[in-house]
């Protein structure tokens, strides 16, 4: 039983349980696995985690991941399309479809008023600025097909709408409740080419 573990091990289990898909039993297995690792390996792991934000910073322009400075999407693409994502990881899923060569913009959170994530966390001003500066003609909203995804997409559509700007959303073929990261490339590619004007 968990309550019989030493306190420091319980603390480690509590940290591991914060990982997606990791419950108490799995967290306990991981914690005991760590106990078998050499101190040097654990030290390297610890250092990797400590330096993570510094070594893989978000691109200051779009929020995708960058080695340093501006990311490769921002620095290599001339385009009038902007794809709005809820996670930097989703950019890689979209890239894999091979259907999109435009710019990205990662918002920090999907709207979820119940969790205290309100519209002011969206930084709409930054999105507006990018649309202006890049002369964007097409905005593609690529959020998960969930209540939060739908709420946020609708909010963006209502606030970004203007003449000469097409706003579409990936929804076609995406099952309700589905998350971009778990969708296979074929389905996502289909959703991309079948994106619907809002
Ligand atoms: Zn960027």
PDB file of C-alpha atoms and ligand atoms in Angstrom:
ATOM      1  CA  UNK A   1       0.000   0.000   0.000  1.00  0.00           C
ATOM      2  CA  UNK A   2       1.159   3.477  -0.876  1.00  0.00           C
ATOM      3  CA  UNK A   3       0.967   4.794   2.666  1.00  0.00           C
ATOM      4  CA  UNK A   4       3.656   2.355   3.725  1.00  0.00           C
ATOM      5  CA  UNK A   5       6.250   3.942   1.438  1.00  0.00           C
ATOM      6  CA  UNK A   6       8.872   6.317   2.835  1.00  0.00           C
ATOM      7  CA  UNK A   7       7.802   9.911   2.499  1.00  0.00           C
ATOM      8  CA  UNK A   8      10.368  10.881  -0.150  1.00  0.00           C
ATOM      9  CA  UNK A   9       9.255   8.026  -2.347  1.00  0.00           C
ATOM     10  CA  UNK A  10       5.639   9.125  -1.915  1.00  0.00           C
ATOM     11  CA  UNK A  11       6.679  12.601  -3.009  1.00  0.00           C
ATOM     12  CA  UNK A  12       8.236  11.158  -6.178  1.00  0.00           C
ATOM     13  CA  UNK A  13       5.082   9.129  -6.867  1.00  0.00           C
ATOM     14  CA  UNK A  14       3.006  12.298  -6.498  1.00  0.00           C
ATOM     15  CA  UNK A  15       5.185  14.076  -9.100  1.00  0.00           C
ATOM     16  CA  UNK A  16       4.987  11.175 -11.539  1.00  0.00           C
ATOM     17  CA  UNK A  17       1.211  11.025 -11.234  1.00  0.00           C
ATOM     18  CA  UNK A  18       1.047  14.460 -12.817  1.00  0.00           C
ATOM     19  CA  UNK A  19       2.129  12.917 -16.124  1.00  0.00           C
ATOM     20  CA  UNK A  20      -0.692  12.245 -18.586  1.00  0.00           C
ATOM     21  CA  UNK A  21      -2.003   8.698 -18.449  1.00  0.00           C
ATOM     22  CA  UNK A  22      -0.021   7.808 -15.319  1.00  0.00           C
ATOM     23  CA  UNK A  23      -2.075   6.551 -12.377  1.00  0.00           C
ATOM     24  CA  UNK A  24      -0.941   5.598  -8.890  1.00  0.00           C
ATOM     25  CA  UNK A  25       0.122   2.060  -9.770  1.00  0.00           C
ATOM     26  CA  UNK A  26       2.188   3.120 -12.768  1.00  0.00           C
ATOM     27  CA  UNK A  27       3.735   6.002 -10.830  1.00  0.00           C
ATOM     28  CA  UNK A  28       4.759   3.561  -8.112  1.00  0.00           C
ATOM     29  CA  UNK A  29       6.331   1.236 -10.699  1.00  0.00           C
ATOM     30  CA  UNK A  30       8.304   4.155 -12.143  1.00  0.00           C
ATOM     31  CA  UNK A  31       9.415   5.301  -8.694  1.00  0.00           C
ATOM     32  CA  UNK A  32      10.718   1.834  -7.788  1.00  0.00           C
ATOM     33  CA  UNK A  33      12.396   1.609 -11.191  1.00  0.00           C
ATOM     34  CA  UNK A  34      14.252   4.858 -10.458  1.00  0.00           C
ATOM     35  CA  UNK A  35      15.551   3.303  -7.248  1.00  0.00           C
ATOM     36  CA  UNK A  36      17.380   0.715  -9.367  1.00  0.00           C
ATOM     37  CA  UNK A  37      19.071   3.320 -11.597  1.00  0.00           C
ATOM     38  CA  UNK A  38      22.643   4.460 -11.069  1.00  0.00           C
ATOM     39  CA  UNK A  39      23.057   7.770  -9.331  1.00  0.00           C
ATOM     40  CA  UNK A  40      24.872   9.177 -12.398  1.00  0.00           C
ATOM     41  CA  UNK A  41      21.931   8.385 -14.686  1.00  0.00           C
ATOM     42  CA  UNK A  42      19.486   9.935 -12.236  1.00  0.00           C
ATOM     43  CA  UNK A  43      21.725  13.008 -12.072  1.00  0.00           C
ATOM     44  CA  UNK A  44      21.683  13.353 -15.865  1.00  0.00           C
ATOM     45  CA  UNK A  45      17.903  12.995 -15.876  1.00  0.00           C
ATOM     46  CA  UNK A  46      17.578  15.616 -13.165  1.00  0.00           C
ATOM     47  CA  UNK A  47      19.830  18.048 -15.054  1.00  0.00           C
ATOM     48  CA  UNK A  48      17.900  17.481 -18.272  1.00  0.00           C
ATOM     49  CA  UNK A  49      14.673  18.377 -16.482  1.00  0.00           C
ATOM     50  CA  UNK A  50      16.132  21.417 -14.746  1.00  0.00           C
ATOM     51  CA  UNK A  51      17.453  22.852 -18.028  1.00  0.00           C
ATOM     52  CA  UNK A  52      14.435  21.889 -20.140  1.00  0.00           C
ATOM     53  CA  UNK A  53      12.776  25.296 -20.396  1.00  0.00           C
ATOM     54  CA  UNK A  54      16.089  26.973 -21.125  1.00  0.00           C
ATOM     55  CA  UNK A  55      17.195  24.483 -23.782  1.00  0.00           C
ATOM     56  CA  UNK A  56      13.856  24.112 -25.546  1.00  0.00           C
ATOM     57  CA  UNK A  57      12.323  27.571 -25.251  1.00  0.00           C
ATOM     58  CA  UNK A  58       9.122  28.576 -26.992  1.00  0.00           C
ATOM     59  CA  UNK A  59       9.628  30.648 -30.136  1.00  0.00           C
ATOM     60  CA  UNK A  60       9.004  34.256 -29.076  1.00  0.00           C
ATOM     61  CA  UNK A  61       6.942  34.825 -32.223  1.00  0.00           C
ATOM     62  CA  UNK A  62       4.677  31.779 -32.562  1.00  0.00           C
ATOM     63  CA  UNK A  63       5.080  29.680 -29.414  1.00  0.00           C
ATOM     64  CA  UNK A  64       6.335  26.579 -31.243  1.00  0.00           C
ATOM     65  CA  UNK A  65       9.541  25.038 -29.953  1.00  0.00           C
ATOM     66  CA  UNK A  66      12.862  26.568 -30.918  1.00  0.00           C
ATOM     67  CA  UNK A  67      16.481  25.524 -30.395  1.00  0.00           C
ATOM     68  CA  UNK A  68      17.362  29.165 -30.028  1.00  0.00           C
ATOM     69  CA  UNK A  69      15.894  32.413 -31.246  1.00  0.00           C
ATOM     70  CA  UNK A  70      13.127  32.271 -33.827  1.00  0.00           C
ATOM     71  CA  UNK A  71      11.808  28.797 -34.759  1.00  0.00           C
ATOM     72  CA  UNK A  72      12.308  27.233 -38.181  1.00  0.00           C
ATOM     73  CA  UNK A  73       8.663  27.751 -39.152  1.00  0.00           C
ATOM     74  CA  UNK A  74       8.806  31.494 -38.537  1.00  0.00           C
ATOM     75  CA  UNK A  75      12.190  31.917 -40.175  1.00  0.00           C
ATOM     76  CA  UNK A  76      11.601  29.831 -43.297  1.00  0.00           C
ATOM     77  CA  UNK A  77       8.067  30.464 -44.436  1.00  0.00           C
ATOM     78  CA  UNK A  78       6.578  33.153 -46.604  1.00  0.00           C
ATOM     79  CA  UNK A  79       2.857  32.644 -46.434  1.00  0.00           C
ATOM     80  CA  UNK A  80      -0.509  34.203 -45.761  1.00  0.00           C
ATOM     81  CA  UNK A  81      -1.853  31.214 -43.805  1.00  0.00           C
ATOM     82  CA  UNK A  82      -1.840  30.982 -40.027  1.00  0.00           C
ATOM     83  CA  UNK A  83      -2.707  27.776 -38.179  1.00  0.00           C
ATOM     84  CA  UNK A  84      -3.717  28.285 -34.539  1.00  0.00           C
ATOM     85  CA  UNK A  85      -2.895  25.423 -32.177  1.00  0.00           C
ATOM     86  CA  UNK A  86      -3.359  24.676 -28.498  1.00  0.00           C
ATOM     87  CA  UNK A  87       0.014  22.959 -28.094  1.00  0.00           C
ATOM     88  CA  UNK A  88       3.433  23.236 -29.715  1.00  0.00           C
ATOM     89  CA  UNK A  89       3.327  19.485 -30.067  1.00  0.00           C
ATOM     90  CA  UNK A  90       0.368  19.715 -32.453  1.00  0.00           C
ATOM     91  CA  UNK A  91       2.544  21.575 -34.974  1.00  0.00           C
ATOM     92  CA  UNK A  92       4.527  18.380 -35.465  1.00  0.00           C
ATOM     93  CA  UNK A  93       1.340  16.386 -36.055  1.00  0.00           C
ATOM     94  CA  UNK A  94       0.223  18.933 -38.676  1.00  0.00           C
ATOM     95  CA  UNK A  95       3.692  18.931 -40.290  1.00  0.00           C
ATOM     96  CA  UNK A  96       3.537  15.166 -40.644  1.00  0.00           C
ATOM     97  CA  UNK A  97       0.425  15.405 -42.800  1.00  0.00           C
ATOM     98  CA  UNK A  98       2.527  17.243 -45.397  1.00  0.00           C
ATOM     99  CA  UNK A  99      -0.576  19.318 -46.247  1.00  0.00           C
ATOM    100  CA  UNK A 100       0.418  22.602 -44.696  1.00  0.00           C
ATOM    101  CA  UNK A 101       3.299  24.997 -45.345  1.00  0.00           C
ATOM    102  CA  UNK A 102       2.009  28.023 -43.467  1.00  0.00           C
ATOM    103  CA  UNK A 103       2.761  29.721 -40.180  1.00  0.00           C
ATOM    104  CA  UNK A 104       1.715  28.585 -36.724  1.00  0.00           C
ATOM    105  CA  UNK A 105       0.510  30.272 -33.599  1.00  0.00           C
ATOM    106  CA  UNK A 106       0.303  28.408 -30.304  1.00  0.00           C
ATOM    107  CA  UNK A 107      -2.071  29.724 -27.661  1.00  0.00           C
ATOM    108  CA  UNK A 108      -1.235  28.958 -24.056  1.00  0.00           C
ATOM    109  CA  UNK A 109      -4.543  27.428 -23.036  1.00  0.00           C
ATOM    110  CA  UNK A 110      -7.889  26.486 -24.414  1.00  0.00           C
ATOM    111  CA  UNK A 111     -10.685  28.407 -22.734  1.00  0.00           C
ATOM    112  CA  UNK A 112     -12.093  26.641 -19.731  1.00  0.00           C
ATOM    113  CA  UNK A 113     -13.986  29.052 -17.470  1.00  0.00           C
ATOM    114  CA  UNK A 114     -14.591  26.299 -14.915  1.00  0.00           C
ATOM    115  CA  UNK A 115     -10.833  25.941 -14.452  1.00  0.00           C
ATOM    116  CA  UNK A 116     -10.323  29.696 -14.362  1.00  0.00           C
ATOM    117  CA  UNK A 117      -8.921  29.917 -17.895  1.00  0.00           C
ATOM    118  CA  UNK A 118     -10.744  32.893 -19.292  1.00  0.00           C
ATOM    119  CA  UNK A 119     -10.509  34.825 -22.511  1.00  0.00           C
ATOM    120  CA  UNK A 120      -7.727  37.099 -21.273  1.00  0.00           C
ATOM    121  CA  UNK A 121      -5.333  34.130 -21.238  1.00  0.00           C
ATOM    122  CA  UNK A 122      -5.680  33.818 -25.024  1.00  0.00           C
ATOM    123  CA  UNK A 123      -3.580  36.902 -25.811  1.00  0.00           C
ATOM    124  CA  UNK A 124      -5.826  37.838 -28.696  1.00  0.00           C
ATOM    125  CA  UNK A 125      -3.708  40.956 -29.263  1.00  0.00           C
ATOM    126  CA  UNK A 126      -0.749  38.799 -30.252  1.00  0.00           C
ATOM    127  CA  UNK A 127      -2.817  36.875 -32.791  1.00  0.00           C
ATOM    128  CA  UNK A 128      -4.217  40.130 -34.214  1.00  0.00           C
ATOM    129  CA  UNK A 129      -0.705  41.506 -34.528  1.00  0.00           C
ATOM    130  CA  UNK A 130       0.506  38.464 -36.417  1.00  0.00           C
ATOM    131  CA  UNK A 131      -2.448  38.629 -38.815  1.00  0.00           C
ATOM    132  CA  UNK A 132      -1.611  42.283 -39.514  1.00  0.00           C
ATOM    133  CA  UNK A 133       2.140  41.882 -39.818  1.00  0.00           C
ATOM    134  CA  UNK A 134       2.045  38.817 -42.065  1.00  0.00           C
ATOM    135  CA  UNK A 135      -0.884  39.960 -44.157  1.00  0.00           C
ATOM    136  CA  UNK A 136      -2.669  36.734 -43.219  1.00  0.00           C
ATOM    137  CA  UNK A 137      -5.592  35.777 -45.471  1.00  0.00           C
ATOM    138  CA  UNK A 138      -6.434  32.392 -44.020  1.00  0.00           C
ATOM    139  CA  UNK A 139      -6.687  31.319 -40.376  1.00  0.00           C
ATOM    140  CA  UNK A 140      -6.997  27.601 -39.697  1.00  0.00           C
ATOM    141  CA  UNK A 141      -8.070  26.669 -36.188  1.00  0.00           C
ATOM    142  CA  UNK A 142      -6.764  23.226 -35.259  1.00  0.00           C
ATOM    143  CA  UNK A 143      -7.980  22.393 -31.768  1.00  0.00           C
ATOM    144  CA  UNK A 144      -9.057  19.125 -30.235  1.00  0.00           C
ATOM    145  CA  UNK A 145     -12.674  18.252 -30.795  1.00  0.00           C
ATOM    146  CA  UNK A 146     -13.700  18.844 -27.171  1.00  0.00           C
ATOM    147  CA  UNK A 147     -15.928  21.313 -25.323  1.00  0.00           C
ATOM    148  CA  UNK A 148     -12.902  23.522 -24.550  1.00  0.00           C
ATOM    149  CA  UNK A 149     -11.722  23.253 -28.168  1.00  0.00           C
ATOM    150  CA  UNK A 150     -15.159  24.210 -29.489  1.00  0.00           C
ATOM    151  CA  UNK A 151     -15.561  27.113 -27.040  1.00  0.00           C
ATOM    152  CA  UNK A 152     -12.154  28.544 -27.873  1.00  0.00           C
ATOM    153  CA  UNK A 153     -12.603  28.122 -31.626  1.00  0.00           C
ATOM    154  CA  UNK A 154     -15.938  29.943 -31.518  1.00  0.00           C
ATOM    155  CA  UNK A 155     -14.467  32.765 -29.478  1.00  0.00           C
ATOM    156  CA  UNK A 156     -11.555  33.195 -31.889  1.00  0.00           C
ATOM    157  CA  UNK A 157     -13.848  33.069 -34.891  1.00  0.00           C
ATOM    158  CA  UNK A 158     -16.072  35.801 -33.443  1.00  0.00           C
ATOM    159  CA  UNK A 159     -13.168  38.066 -32.538  1.00  0.00           C
ATOM    160  CA  UNK A 160     -10.933  37.581 -35.554  1.00  0.00           C
ATOM    161  CA  UNK A 161     -13.663  37.798 -38.202  1.00  0.00           C
ATOM    162  CA  UNK A 162     -13.063  40.551 -40.764  1.00  0.00           C
ATOM    163  CA  UNK A 163     -13.201  41.111 -44.469  1.00  0.00           C
ATOM    164  CA  UNK A 164     -10.520  39.383 -46.551  1.00  0.00           C
ATOM    165  CA  UNK A 165      -9.886  36.751 -43.884  1.00  0.00           C
ATOM    166  CA  UNK A 166     -11.061  33.184 -44.259  1.00  0.00           C
ATOM    167  CA  UNK A 167     -11.402  31.326 -40.962  1.00  0.00           C
ATOM    168  CA  UNK A 168     -11.726  27.563 -41.038  1.00  0.00           C
ATOM    169  CA  UNK A 169     -11.621  24.824 -38.498  1.00  0.00           C
ATOM    170  CA  UNK A 170     -10.479  21.228 -38.622  1.00  0.00           C
ATOM    171  CA  UNK A 171     -13.500  19.263 -37.620  1.00  0.00           C
ATOM    172  CA  UNK A 172     -14.431  17.232 -40.614  1.00  0.00           C
ATOM    173  CA  UNK A 173     -13.817  13.585 -39.838  1.00  0.00           C
ATOM    174  CA  UNK A 174     -12.501  14.233 -36.358  1.00  0.00           C
ATOM    175  CA  UNK A 175     -14.524  12.273 -33.810  1.00  0.00           C
ATOM    176  CA  UNK A 176     -16.002  14.318 -30.960  1.00  0.00           C
ATOM    177  CA  UNK A 177     -13.705  14.310 -27.950  1.00  0.00           C
ATOM    178  CA  UNK A 178     -10.680  13.433 -30.041  1.00  0.00           C
ATOM    179  CA  UNK A 179      -7.249  14.829 -29.346  1.00  0.00           C
ATOM    180  CA  UNK A 180      -4.929  15.838 -32.181  1.00  0.00           C
ATOM    181  CA  UNK A 181      -1.972  13.989 -30.721  1.00  0.00           C
ATOM    182  CA  UNK A 182      -3.730  10.618 -30.874  1.00  0.00           C
ATOM    183  CA  UNK A 183      -5.186  10.951 -34.341  1.00  0.00           C
ATOM    184  CA  UNK A 184      -3.408   9.048 -37.092  1.00  0.00           C
ATOM    185  CA  UNK A 185      -1.750  11.021 -39.851  1.00  0.00           C
ATOM    186  CA  UNK A 186      -4.259   9.949 -42.502  1.00  0.00           C
ATOM    187  CA  UNK A 187      -7.247  11.175 -40.490  1.00  0.00           C
ATOM    188  CA  UNK A 188      -5.534  14.460 -39.673  1.00  0.00           C
ATOM    189  CA  UNK A 189      -4.506  14.996 -43.293  1.00  0.00           C
ATOM    190  CA  UNK A 190      -8.116  14.361 -44.296  1.00  0.00           C
ATOM    191  CA  UNK A 191      -9.334  16.823 -41.661  1.00  0.00           C
ATOM    192  CA  UNK A 192      -6.874  19.385 -42.955  1.00  0.00           C
ATOM    193  CA  UNK A 193      -7.828  19.163 -46.589  1.00  0.00           C
ATOM    194  CA  UNK A 194     -11.508  19.014 -45.607  1.00  0.00           C
ATOM    195  CA  UNK A 195     -11.339  22.020 -43.277  1.00  0.00           C
ATOM    196  CA  UNK A 196     -14.563  23.929 -43.202  1.00  0.00           C
ATOM    197  CA  UNK A 197     -15.068  27.633 -43.406  1.00  0.00           C
ATOM    198  CA  UNK A 198     -16.555  28.800 -40.164  1.00  0.00           C
TER     199      UNK A 198
HETATM  200 ZN1  LIG B   1       8.029  30.574 -34.452  1.00  0.00          ZN
END
